[in-house]
Each structure stands twice: as structure tokens, then as C-alpha cells.
PDB file of C-alpha atoms in Angstrom:
ATOM      1  CA  MET A1030       0.000   0.000   0.000  1.00  0.00           C
ATOM      2  CA  MET A1031       1.458   3.344  -1.028  1.00  0.00           C
ATOM      3  CA  ARG A1032       0.298   6.185   1.227  1.00  0.00           C
ATOM      4  CA  LEU A1033       0.355   9.623  -0.359  1.00  0.00           C
ATOM      5  CA  GLN A1034      -0.319  12.590   1.886  1.00  0.00           C
ATOM      6  CA  ALA A1035      -1.537  16.002   0.844  1.00  0.00           C
ATOM      7  CA  ASN A1036      -0.063  17.180   4.139  1.00  0.00           C
ATOM      8  CA  VAL A1037       1.251  15.657   7.343  1.00  0.00           C
ATOM      9  CA  LEU A1038      -2.069  15.376   9.190  1.00  0.00           C
ATOM     10  CA  LEU A1039      -3.852  12.008   9.420  1.00  0.00           C
ATOM     11  CA  PHE A1040      -6.649  11.441   8.661  1.00  0.00           C
ATOM     12  CA  LEU A1041     -20.052   5.698 -12.819  1.00  0.00           C
ATOM     13  CA  ARG A1042     -21.572   6.799 -14.548  1.00  0.00           C
ATOM     14  CA  ILE A1043     -23.224   9.554 -16.402  1.00  0.00           C
ATOM     15  CA  PRO A1044     -21.021  12.323 -17.825  1.00  0.00           C
ATOM     16  CA  ILE A1045     -21.953  15.888 -16.937  1.00  0.00           C
ATOM     17  CA  PHE A1046     -23.238  17.719 -19.974  1.00  0.00           C
ATOM     18  CA  PHE A1047     -23.133  21.436 -19.262  1.00  0.00           C
ATOM     19  CA  HIS A1048     -24.798  23.925 -21.518  1.00  0.00           C
ATOM     20  CA  TRP A1049     -22.242  26.680 -21.818  1.00  0.00           C
ATOM     21  CA  SER A1050     -18.924  27.115 -23.595  1.00  0.00           C
ATOM     22  CA  PHE A1051     -15.978  25.416 -21.946  1.00  0.00           C
ATOM     23  CA  THR A1052     -12.879  27.465 -21.262  1.00  0.00           C
ATOM     24  CA  LYS A1053      -9.615  26.276 -22.776  1.00  0.00           C
ATOM     25  CA  CYS A1054      -8.535  24.827 -19.403  1.00  0.00           C
ATOM     26  CA  GLU A1055     -11.769  22.867 -19.040  1.00  0.00           C
ATOM     27  CA  MET A1056     -11.343  21.457 -22.540  1.00  0.00           C
ATOM     28  CA  GLU A1057      -7.813  20.406 -21.630  1.00  0.00           C
ATOM     29  CA  GLY A1058      -8.985  18.556 -18.533  1.00  0.00           C
ATOM     30  CA  ILE A1059      -9.228  21.044 -15.670  1.00  0.00           C
ATOM     31  CA  PHE A1060     -12.703  21.346 -14.182  1.00  0.00           C
ATOM     32  CA  ARG A1061     -13.155  24.554 -12.216  1.00  0.00           C
ATOM     33  CA  PHE A1062     -15.334  24.656  -9.117  1.00  0.00           C
ATOM     34  CA  LYS A1063     -16.010  27.718  -6.969  1.00  0.00           C
ATOM     35  CA  GLU A1064     -13.475  26.830  -4.272  1.00  0.00           C
ATOM     36  CA  PHE A1065     -11.152  24.322  -5.955  1.00  0.00           C
ATOM     37  CA  ASN A1066     -10.077  22.948  -9.326  1.00  0.00           C
ATOM     38  CA  VAL A1067     -10.044  19.321 -10.464  1.00  0.00           C
ATOM     39  CA  ASP A1068      -7.409  18.145 -12.917  1.00  0.00           C
ATOM     40  CA  GLN A1069      -8.700  15.003 -14.653  1.00  0.00           C
ATOM     41  CA  THR A1070      -5.427  13.894 -16.272  1.00  0.00           C
ATOM     42  CA  GLY A1071      -4.888  10.124 -16.230  1.00  0.00           C
ATOM     43  CA  CYS A1072      -8.283   9.315 -14.712  1.00  0.00           C
ATOM     44  CA  GLY A1073     -10.478   6.642 -16.286  1.00  0.00           C
ATOM     45  CA  MET A1074     -13.595   8.437 -15.104  1.00  0.00           C
ATOM     46  CA  LYS A1075     -13.826  12.204 -15.391  1.00  0.00           C
ATOM     47  CA  VAL A1076     -15.954  14.508 -13.269  1.00  0.00           C
ATOM     48  CA  ASN A1077     -19.491  13.199 -13.744  1.00  0.00           C
ATOM     49  CA  THR A1078     -23.032  13.615 -12.506  1.00  0.00           C
ATOM     50  CA  ASP A1079     -22.933  10.557 -10.229  1.00  0.00           C
ATOM     51  CA  GLY A1080     -19.893  11.804  -8.357  1.00  0.00           C
ATOM     52  CA  VAL A1081     -20.991  15.395  -7.858  1.00  0.00           C
ATOM     53  CA  LEU A1082     -24.465  14.345  -6.707  1.00  0.00           C
ATOM     54  CA  LEU A1083     -22.967  11.992  -4.123  1.00  0.00           C
ATOM     55  CA  GLY A1084     -20.638  14.763  -2.961  1.00  0.00           C
ATOM     56  CA  ALA A1085     -23.483  17.258  -2.697  1.00  0.00           C
ATOM     57  CA  LEU A1086     -26.309  15.137  -1.276  1.00  0.00           C
ATOM     58  CA  THR A1087     -24.726  12.648   1.102  1.00  0.00           C
ATOM     59  CA  GLY A1088     -23.797  13.167   4.723  1.00  0.00           C
ATOM     60  CA  GLU A1089     -25.525  14.829   7.628  1.00  0.00           C
ATOM     61  CA  GLY A1090     -24.529  16.387  10.910  1.00  0.00           C
ATOM     62  CA  THR A1091     -20.813  16.953  11.454  1.00  0.00           C
ATOM     63  CA  PRO A1092     -18.809  13.833  10.550  1.00  0.00           C
ATOM     64  CA  GLY A1093     -15.314  14.060  11.951  1.00  0.00           C
ATOM     65  CA  THR A1094     -13.786  11.288   9.848  1.00  0.00           C
ATOM     66  CA  ILE A1095     -14.688  10.453   6.254  1.00  0.00           C
ATOM     67  CA  LEU A1096     -13.473   7.739   3.877  1.00  0.00           C
ATOM     68  CA  ASP A1097     -13.885   7.976   0.088  1.00  0.00           C
ATOM     69  CA  ILE A1098     -13.482   4.581  -1.612  1.00  0.00           C
ATOM     70  CA  GLY A1099     -12.416   4.851  -5.260  1.00  0.00           C
ATOM     71  CA  ALA A1100     -11.406   8.497  -5.242  1.00  0.00           C
ATOM     72  CA  GLY A1101     -10.758   8.911  -8.972  1.00  0.00           C
ATOM     73  CA  THR A1102     -10.041  12.611  -9.499  1.00  0.00           C
ATOM     74  CA  GLY A1103     -10.715  13.271  -5.825  1.00  0.00           C
ATOM     75  CA  VAL A1104     -13.789  15.382  -6.560  1.00  0.00           C
ATOM     76  CA  ILE A1105     -16.074  13.718  -3.979  1.00  0.00           C
ATOM     77  CA  ALA A1106     -13.493  14.054  -1.202  1.00  0.00           C
ATOM     78  CA  LEU A1107     -12.950  17.698  -2.144  1.00  0.00           C
ATOM     79  CA  MET A1108     -16.675  18.447  -2.110  1.00  0.00           C
ATOM     80  CA  LEU A1109     -17.045  16.807   1.290  1.00  0.00           C
ATOM     81  CA  ALA A1110     -14.032  18.731   2.597  1.00  0.00           C
ATOM     82  CA  GLN A1111     -15.749  21.951   1.527  1.00  0.00           C
ATOM     83  CA  ARG A1112     -19.079  20.949   3.091  1.00  0.00           C
ATOM     84  CA  PHE A1113     -17.719  19.612   6.384  1.00  0.00           C
ATOM     85  CA  ALA A1114     -15.097  22.095   7.520  1.00  0.00           C
ATOM     86  CA  GLU A1115     -13.913  20.052  10.517  1.00  0.00           C
ATOM     87  CA  ALA A1116     -13.753  16.648   8.815  1.00  0.00           C
ATOM     88  CA  CYS A1117     -10.527  14.761   8.160  1.00  0.00           C
ATOM     89  CA  ILE A1118     -10.803  12.741   4.959  1.00  0.00           C
ATOM     90  CA  ASP A1119      -8.995   9.640   3.716  1.00  0.00           C
ATOM     91  CA  ALA A1120      -9.359   8.669   0.064  1.00  0.00           C
ATOM     92  CA  ILE A1121      -8.416   5.361  -1.580  1.00  0.00           C
ATOM     93  CA  GLU A1122      -7.622   4.935  -5.280  1.00  0.00           C
ATOM     94  CA  ILE A1123      -6.294   1.740  -6.874  1.00  0.00           C
ATOM     95  CA  ASP A1124      -5.156   3.243 -10.185  1.00  0.00           C
ATOM     96  CA  THR A1125      -1.678   4.773  -9.904  1.00  0.00           C
ATOM     97  CA  ASP A1126      -2.171   7.558 -12.461  1.00  0.00           C
ATOM     98  CA  ALA A1127      -5.513   8.570 -10.976  1.00  0.00           C
ATOM     99  CA  ALA A1128      -4.010   8.514  -7.471  1.00  0.00           C
ATOM    100  CA  VAL A1129      -1.226  10.873  -8.542  1.00  0.00           C
ATOM    101  CA  THR A1130      -3.784  13.232 -10.087  1.00  0.00           C
ATOM    102  CA  ALA A1131      -6.049  13.115  -7.025  1.00  0.00           C
ATOM    103  CA  LEU A1132      -3.092  13.824  -4.738  1.00  0.00           C
ATOM    104  CA  SER A1133      -2.196  16.853  -6.841  1.00  0.00           C
ATOM    105  CA  ASN A1134      -5.791  18.075  -6.665  1.00  0.00           C
ATOM    106  CA  PHE A1135      -5.728  17.671  -2.881  1.00  0.00           C
ATOM    107  CA  LYS A1136      -2.436  19.550  -2.527  1.00  0.00           C
ATOM    108  CA  ASN A1137      -3.697  22.421  -4.668  1.00  0.00           C
ATOM    109  CA  SER A1138      -6.965  22.790  -2.757  1.00  0.00           C
ATOM    110  CA  PRO A1139      -7.706  24.991   0.279  1.00  0.00           C
ATOM    111  CA  PHE A1140      -8.411  21.782   2.225  1.00  0.00           C
ATOM    112  CA  SER A1141      -5.035  20.054   1.822  1.00  0.00           C
ATOM    113  CA  GLU A1142      -4.420  19.922   5.591  1.00  0.00           C
ATOM    114  CA  ARG A1143      -7.443  17.631   6.009  1.00  0.00           C
ATOM    115  CA  LEU A1144      -7.012  15.304   3.015  1.00  0.00           C
ATOM    116  CA  ARG A1145      -4.932  12.148   2.666  1.00  0.00           C
ATOM    117  CA  LEU A1146      -4.633   9.822  -0.329  1.00  0.00           C
ATOM    118  CA  HIS A1147      -3.870   6.087  -0.207  1.00  0.00           C
ATOM    119  CA  GLN A1148      -2.856   4.357  -3.443  1.00  0.00           C
ATOM    120  CA  GLY A1149      -3.951   0.732  -3.487  1.00  0.00           C
ATOM    121  CA  SER A1150      -7.034  -1.437  -3.105  1.00  0.00           C
ATOM    122  CA  PHE A1151      -9.651  -0.710  -0.486  1.00  0.00           C
ATOM    123  CA  GLN A1152      -9.445  -4.381   0.554  1.00  0.00           C
ATOM    124  CA  GLU A1153      -5.797  -3.942   1.480  1.00  0.00           C
ATOM    125  CA  TYR A1154      -6.313  -0.620   3.231  1.00  0.00           C
ATOM    126  CA  MET A1155      -9.474  -1.530   5.142  1.00  0.00           C
ATOM    127  CA  GLY A1156      -8.508  -5.133   5.862  1.00  0.00           C
ATOM    128  CA  GLY A1157      -5.859  -4.147   8.396  1.00  0.00           C
ATOM    129  CA  ASN A1158      -6.203  -2.689  11.868  1.00  0.00           C
ATOM    130  CA  LEU A1159      -7.020   0.926  11.123  1.00  0.00           C
ATOM    131  CA  PRO A1160      -6.482   3.422  13.954  1.00  0.00           C
ATOM    132  CA  VAL A1161      -9.743   5.179  13.143  1.00  0.00           C
ATOM    133  CA  GLN A1162     -13.412   4.393  12.655  1.00  0.00           C
ATOM    134  CA  TYR A1163     -15.187   6.488  10.063  1.00  0.00           C
ATOM    135  CA  ASP A1164     -18.285   8.574  10.655  1.00  0.00           C
ATOM    136  CA  LEU A1165     -19.032   8.613   6.932  1.00  0.00           C
ATOM    137  CA  ILE A1166     -17.912   6.201   4.202  1.00  0.00           C
ATOM    138  CA  VAL A1167     -18.779   7.103   0.614  1.00  0.00           C
ATOM    139  CA  SER A1168     -18.237   5.447  -2.742  1.00  0.00           C
ATOM    140  CA  ASN A1169     -19.160   5.960  -6.378  1.00  0.00           C
ATOM    141  CA  PRO A1170     -18.180   2.376  -7.220  1.00  0.00           C
ATOM    142  CA  PRO A1171     -17.843   0.466 -10.508  1.00  0.00           C
ATOM    143  CA  PHE A1172     -21.401  -0.186 -11.546  1.00  0.00           C
ATOM    144  CA  PHE A1173     -21.552  -2.935 -14.167  1.00  0.00           C
ATOM    145  CA  ILE A1174     -21.995  -6.308 -12.426  1.00  0.00           C
ATOM    146  CA  THR A1175     -21.547  -8.102 -15.736  1.00  0.00           C
ATOM    147  CA  SER A1176     -18.968  -9.814 -17.876  1.00  0.00           C
ATOM    148  CA  LEU A1177     -18.922  -6.935 -20.359  1.00  0.00           C
ATOM    149  CA  VAL A1178     -15.409  -6.003 -21.400  1.00  0.00           C
ATOM    150  CA  ASN A1179     -14.195  -2.465 -21.971  1.00  0.00           C
ATOM    151  CA  ASN A1180     -11.025  -2.269 -24.047  1.00  0.00           C
ATOM    152  CA  ASP A1181      -9.950   0.867 -22.185  1.00  0.00           C
ATOM    153  CA  HIS A1182      -8.250  -0.592 -19.090  1.00  0.00           C
ATOM    154  CA  LYS A1183      -8.753   2.515 -16.959  1.00  0.00           C
ATOM    155  CA  LYS A1184     -12.448   2.714 -17.796  1.00  0.00           C
ATOM    156  CA  LYS A1185     -12.815  -1.024 -17.208  1.00  0.00           C
ATOM    157  CA  THR A1186     -11.347  -0.589 -13.717  1.00  0.00           C
ATOM    158  CA  ALA A1187     -13.601   2.393 -13.041  1.00  0.00           C
ATOM    159  CA  ARG A1188     -16.834   0.908 -14.425  1.00  0.00           C
ATOM    160  CA  HIS A1189     -16.845  -2.889 -14.235  1.00  0.00           C
ATOM    161  CA  THR A1190     -16.964  -5.230 -11.257  1.00  0.00           C
ATOM    162  CA  ASP A1191     -18.661  -8.350  -9.925  1.00  0.00           C
ATOM    163  CA  THR A1192     -20.648  -9.230  -6.823  1.00  0.00           C
ATOM    164  CA  SER A1193     -17.508 -10.092  -4.831  1.00  0.00           C
ATOM    165  CA  PHE A1194     -16.525  -6.415  -5.034  1.00  0.00           C
ATOM    166  CA  PHE A1195     -19.718  -5.370  -3.284  1.00  0.00           C
ATOM    167  CA  SER A1196     -19.411  -8.213  -0.775  1.00  0.00           C
ATOM    168  CA  ASP A1197     -15.988  -6.870   0.187  1.00  0.00           C
ATOM    169  CA  LEU A1198     -17.232  -3.286   0.127  1.00  0.00           C
ATOM    170  CA  THR A1199     -20.128  -3.882   2.520  1.00  0.00           C
ATOM    171  CA  LEU A1200     -18.131  -6.211   4.798  1.00  0.00           C
ATOM    172  CA  LEU A1201     -15.137  -3.903   5.185  1.00  0.00           C
ATOM    173  CA  SER A1202     -17.201  -0.728   5.360  1.00  0.00           C
ATOM    174  CA  ALA A1203     -19.284  -2.184   8.180  1.00  0.00           C
ATOM    175  CA  GLY A1204     -16.098  -3.243   9.957  1.00  0.00           C
ATOM    176  CA  ASN A1205     -14.610   0.254   9.811  1.00  0.00           C
ATOM    177  CA  LEU A1206     -17.735   2.311  10.488  1.00  0.00           C
ATOM    178  CA  SER A1207     -18.319   4.108  13.778  1.00  0.00           C
ATOM    179  CA  PRO A1208     -21.421   2.922  15.700  1.00  0.00           C
ATOM    180  CA  SER A1209     -23.432   5.977  14.669  1.00  0.00           C
ATOM    181  CA  GLY A1210     -21.791   6.367  11.256  1.00  0.00           C
ATOM    182  CA  ASN A1211     -23.243   6.129   7.756  1.00  0.00           C
ATOM    183  CA  ILE A1212     -22.247   4.494   4.476  1.00  0.00           C
ATOM    184  CA  SER A1213     -23.482   6.237   1.320  1.00  0.00           C
ATOM    185  CA  LEU A1214     -23.242   4.719  -2.159  1.00  0.00           C
ATOM    186  CA  ILE A1215     -24.522   5.867  -5.535  1.00  0.00           C
ATOM    187  CA  LEU A1216     -25.633   2.866  -7.585  1.00  0.00           C
ATOM    188  CA  PRO A1217     -27.565   1.950 -10.718  1.00  0.00           C
ATOM    189  CA  VAL A1218     -31.119   0.941  -9.911  1.00  0.00           C
ATOM    190  CA  SER A1219     -30.352  -2.543 -11.275  1.00  0.00           C
ATOM    191  CA  THR A1220     -27.519  -2.999  -8.760  1.00  0.00           C
ATOM    192  CA  ALA A1221     -29.100  -1.423  -5.700  1.00  0.00           C
ATOM    193  CA  GLU A1222     -31.159  -4.403  -4.528  1.00  0.00           C
ATOM    194  CA  THR A1223     -28.137  -6.732  -4.598  1.00  0.00           C
ATOM    195  CA  VAL A1224     -26.059  -4.290  -2.567  1.00  0.00           C
ATOM    196  CA  GLU A1225     -28.873  -3.705  -0.064  1.00  0.00           C
ATOM    197  CA  LYS A1226     -29.077  -7.455   0.631  1.00  0.00           C
ATOM    198  CA  LEU A1227     -25.310  -7.649   1.141  1.00  0.00           C
ATOM    199  CA  ALA A1228     -25.394  -4.688   3.525  1.00  0.00           C
ATOM    200  CA  ILE A1229     -28.217  -6.195   5.574  1.00  0.00           C
ATOM    201  CA  LYS A1230     -26.096  -9.340   6.042  1.00  0.00           C
ATOM    202  CA  GLN A1231     -23.512  -7.113   7.745  1.00  0.00           C
ATOM    203  CA  GLY A1232     -26.040  -5.802  10.252  1.00  0.00           C
ATOM    204  CA  LEU A1233     -26.693  -2.576   8.378  1.00  0.00           C
ATOM    205  CA  SER A1234     -30.078  -1.108   7.570  1.00  0.00           C
ATOM    206  CA  VAL A1235     -31.181   1.389   4.939  1.00  0.00           C
ATOM    207  CA  HIS A1236     -31.592   4.853   6.454  1.00  0.00           C
ATOM    208  CA  ASP A1237     -32.193   6.930   3.347  1.00  0.00           C
ATOM    209  CA  GLU A1238     -32.786   6.400  -0.354  1.00  0.00           C
ATOM    210  CA  ILE A1239     -32.694   9.054  -3.069  1.00  0.00           C
ATOM    211  CA  GLU A1240     -33.886   8.058  -6.533  1.00  0.00           C
ATOM    212  CA  ILE A1241     -32.147  10.071  -9.244  1.00  0.00           C
ATOM    213  CA  LYS A1242     -34.162  10.888 -12.365  1.00  0.00           C
ATOM    214  CA  SER A1243     -33.225  12.821 -15.474  1.00  0.00           C
ATOM    215  CA  PHE A1244     -36.745  14.300 -15.742  1.00  0.00           C
ATOM    216  CA  SER A1245     -39.778  14.218 -13.456  1.00  0.00           C
ATOM    217  CA  ASN A1246     -41.617  11.813 -15.776  1.00  0.00           C
ATOM    218  CA  SER A1247     -38.668   9.461 -16.378  1.00  0.00           C
ATOM    219  CA  ASN A1248     -37.730   6.309 -14.494  1.00  0.00           C
ATOM    220  CA  PRO A1249     -34.945   6.555 -11.913  1.00  0.00           C
ATOM    221  CA  HIS A1250     -31.536   5.456 -13.202  1.00  0.00           C
ATOM    222  CA  ARG A1251     -29.469   5.845 -10.016  1.00  0.00           C
ATOM    223  CA  LYS A1252     -30.009   5.582  -6.279  1.00  0.00           C
ATOM    224  CA  ILE A1253     -28.047   7.159  -3.465  1.00  0.00           C
ATOM    225  CA  ILE A1254     -28.480   4.734  -0.580  1.00  0.00           C
ATOM    226  CA  THR A1255     -27.353   5.483   2.963  1.00  0.00           C
ATOM    227  CA  PHE A1256     -26.820   2.625   5.421  1.00  0.00           C
ATOM    228  CA  GLY A1257     -26.127   2.574   9.143  1.00  0.00           C
ATOM    229  CA  PHE A1258     -26.184   0.388  12.241  1.00  0.00           C
ATOM    230  CA  THR A1259     -28.693   2.414  14.229  1.00  0.00           C
ATOM    231  CA  SER A1260     -32.430   1.808  14.049  1.00  0.00           C
ATOM    232  CA  LYS A1261     -34.043   4.530  12.006  1.00  0.00           C
ATOM    233  CA  ILE A1262     -37.181   5.044   9.958  1.00  0.00           C
ATOM    234  CA  LYS A1263     -36.216   4.849   6.294  1.00  0.00           C
ATOM    235  CA  THR A1264     -36.674   8.047   4.311  1.00  0.00           C
ATOM    236  CA  HIS A1265     -37.236   8.056   0.572  1.00  0.00           C
ATOM    237  CA  ARG A1266     -37.365  10.803  -2.024  1.00  0.00           C
ATOM    238  CA  SER A1267     -36.788  11.541  -5.681  1.00  0.00           C
ATOM    239  CA  PHE A1268     -34.265  13.972  -7.132  1.00  0.00           C
ATOM    240  CA  VAL A1269     -34.778  15.373 -10.633  1.00  0.00           C
ATOM    241  CA  ILE A1270     -31.809  16.715 -12.613  1.00  0.00           C
ATOM    242  CA  TYR A1271     -33.546  18.522 -15.485  1.00  0.00           C
ATOM    243  CA  GLN A1272     -36.640  20.712 -15.433  1.00  0.00           C
ATOM    244  CA  GLN A1273     -36.701  20.403 -19.206  1.00  0.00           C
ATOM    245  CA  GLU A1274     -34.156  19.659 -21.918  1.00  0.00           C
ATOM    246  CA  LYS A1275     -31.003  21.727 -21.401  1.00  0.00           C
ATOM    247  CA  GLN A1276     -32.421  23.369 -18.263  1.00  0.00           C
ATOM    248  CA  TYR A1277     -31.412  22.173 -14.812  1.00  0.00           C
ATOM    249  CA  SER A1278     -34.078  21.752 -12.139  1.00  0.00           C
ATOM    250  CA  LEU A1279     -34.222  24.108  -9.170  1.00  0.00           C
ATOM    251  CA  GLU A1280     -33.301  21.294  -6.770  1.00  0.00           C
ATOM    252  CA  TYR A1281     -30.225  20.449  -8.857  1.00  0.00           C
ATOM    253  CA  GLN A1282     -29.201  24.104  -8.836  1.00  0.00           C
ATOM    254  CA  ARG A1283     -29.721  24.330  -5.068  1.00  0.00           C
ATOM    255  CA  ALA A1284     -27.681  21.179  -4.478  1.00  0.00           C
ATOM    256  CA  LEU A1285     -24.732  22.355  -6.592  1.00  0.00           C
ATOM    257  CA  LYS A1286     -24.847  26.138  -6.109  1.00  0.00           C
ATOM    258  CA  ASP A1287     -21.968  26.115  -3.616  1.00  0.00           C
ATOM    259  CA  PHE A1288     -19.795  24.238  -6.108  1.00  0.00           C
ATOM    260  CA  PHE A1289     -20.600  25.051  -9.732  1.00  0.00           C
ATOM    261  CA  ILE A1290     -19.564  28.389 -11.185  1.00  0.00           C
ATOM    262  CA  ILE A1291     -22.655  28.513 -13.423  1.00  0.00           C
ATOM    263  CA  PHE A1292     -25.053  28.688 -10.451  1.00  0.00           C
TER     264      PHE A1292
END
């Protein structure tokens, strides 16, 4: 396990289609947010709707420790660092090139003191005796539980998996979660039921479920599911991205207004 620190302190998917002209930097791979920038060089998955929605909608209260599994560009960890000003965040990324890029994004952000990057598998990192339990564990995991093959190795790593991945994810997340902590995942609707069953086997229950729709009259294509150990009445709601074609909904704008320059 290679541990890469932004500083000395411890601690997929639908592409975003924006409807304005990209700057030269954005076209070359730098995505500009209000408080930080995200270089996407070497990452199999670029900044995308799944990731930014997870970063904007998940989490409640004041988590002190956060773990991002499959950091990619680091965008989710950066969004959570902006939202939770006291949180210390660990991020895991298996792909070496993506890990280097994420580390650079962490170092160049205003939150570098609270971010740490680990290059390697989450099984290796979480399978040991960690000195910390996490108040919030998040992941925008590979979402194709199929035998489909993608010739792009980086995209295959970012997008494709099998059920053993989610077995490991739920087992190790439960084992490293604080008693009152939460695990939040964004998943395709077709995968969500399988993951819910695996989580329940680990003693977790569903606390919250957000169904993501493109339009109000369309079927949901993603779910953000939050699990925890504590007994809690399950909440459920829908989240609509577009009010109409090429026009974002008010709830999407409210969710991303602290992050996106266009809002």
C-alpha cells in the first residue's frame, strides 16, 4: 500500500453535460469549481453527474472522519471537505495515475491539511487494523456487475466489477464504520437491490434512499443509498436533474450552487 499525503495530518456513470462554452482549461482537462479545481489527467472516469451528486447530497450532521473509496479525481473528497469544515478525509484509489492526479488536486486545494490519499485497493487498506473508525464512508463504485469487457483498461477498472466487489465493500465498510456512522453509495437501480441485501447481512439497515431521475416523468436510473447500524425510519425521495431539456431543475441548482460556477 502506497500512502500519499496532501499534508502531514492524518486522517459511474453519467457524464456531466453542461450547456455553456468550456474554457480552454476545461477542454484540456481542468474542471473549475467555486473553491477548488479538479485536474482530470490520467483518470479513467472524469468529473461526472454521479460523483458530484454523491458529494453534494450525502452526509448529515458533522462527521469528523470520512473515507472515500475509489477516489478517482478526488472530486467527492474535495466536495465533502468543503461541506464539512472540521472533517478529516482519507481517500483510496487503486489506479496509480488517478491517485497521482487526485493527490495533486488535494495539494492544490484549500483543504489540503485535512485530506490524505492512499494508493492501493480498499481491501488492502481496510482489511488491516485501522487506527480510526469512520463517521461517513462514501463510494461511487464500478457499476456494471456483468462480464462486459471495456477495451480501455482505466475505464474497465472504473466501471466494471462483480458481486464479490460489493461483498468486500459492505463487509469492510461495516467493519470500519463508527457505531453511529453512515455508508453512502450511488448505484444503478439494477444494482441497488443486490447491494442492499449484502449490507443487511452485515447488520446494516437502509436509512435513506434518493432516486435520481433525469426528468420528473422518467424512471430513476441511479439511487443514493445510505446505510447505518442504528435503528431509524427509512426516508425516501426523488431527485430530478432537469426541469426540461437543457435546463437544470431548481433542486439540482440548489444542491450544486456552492460548487458550480454557473449557479
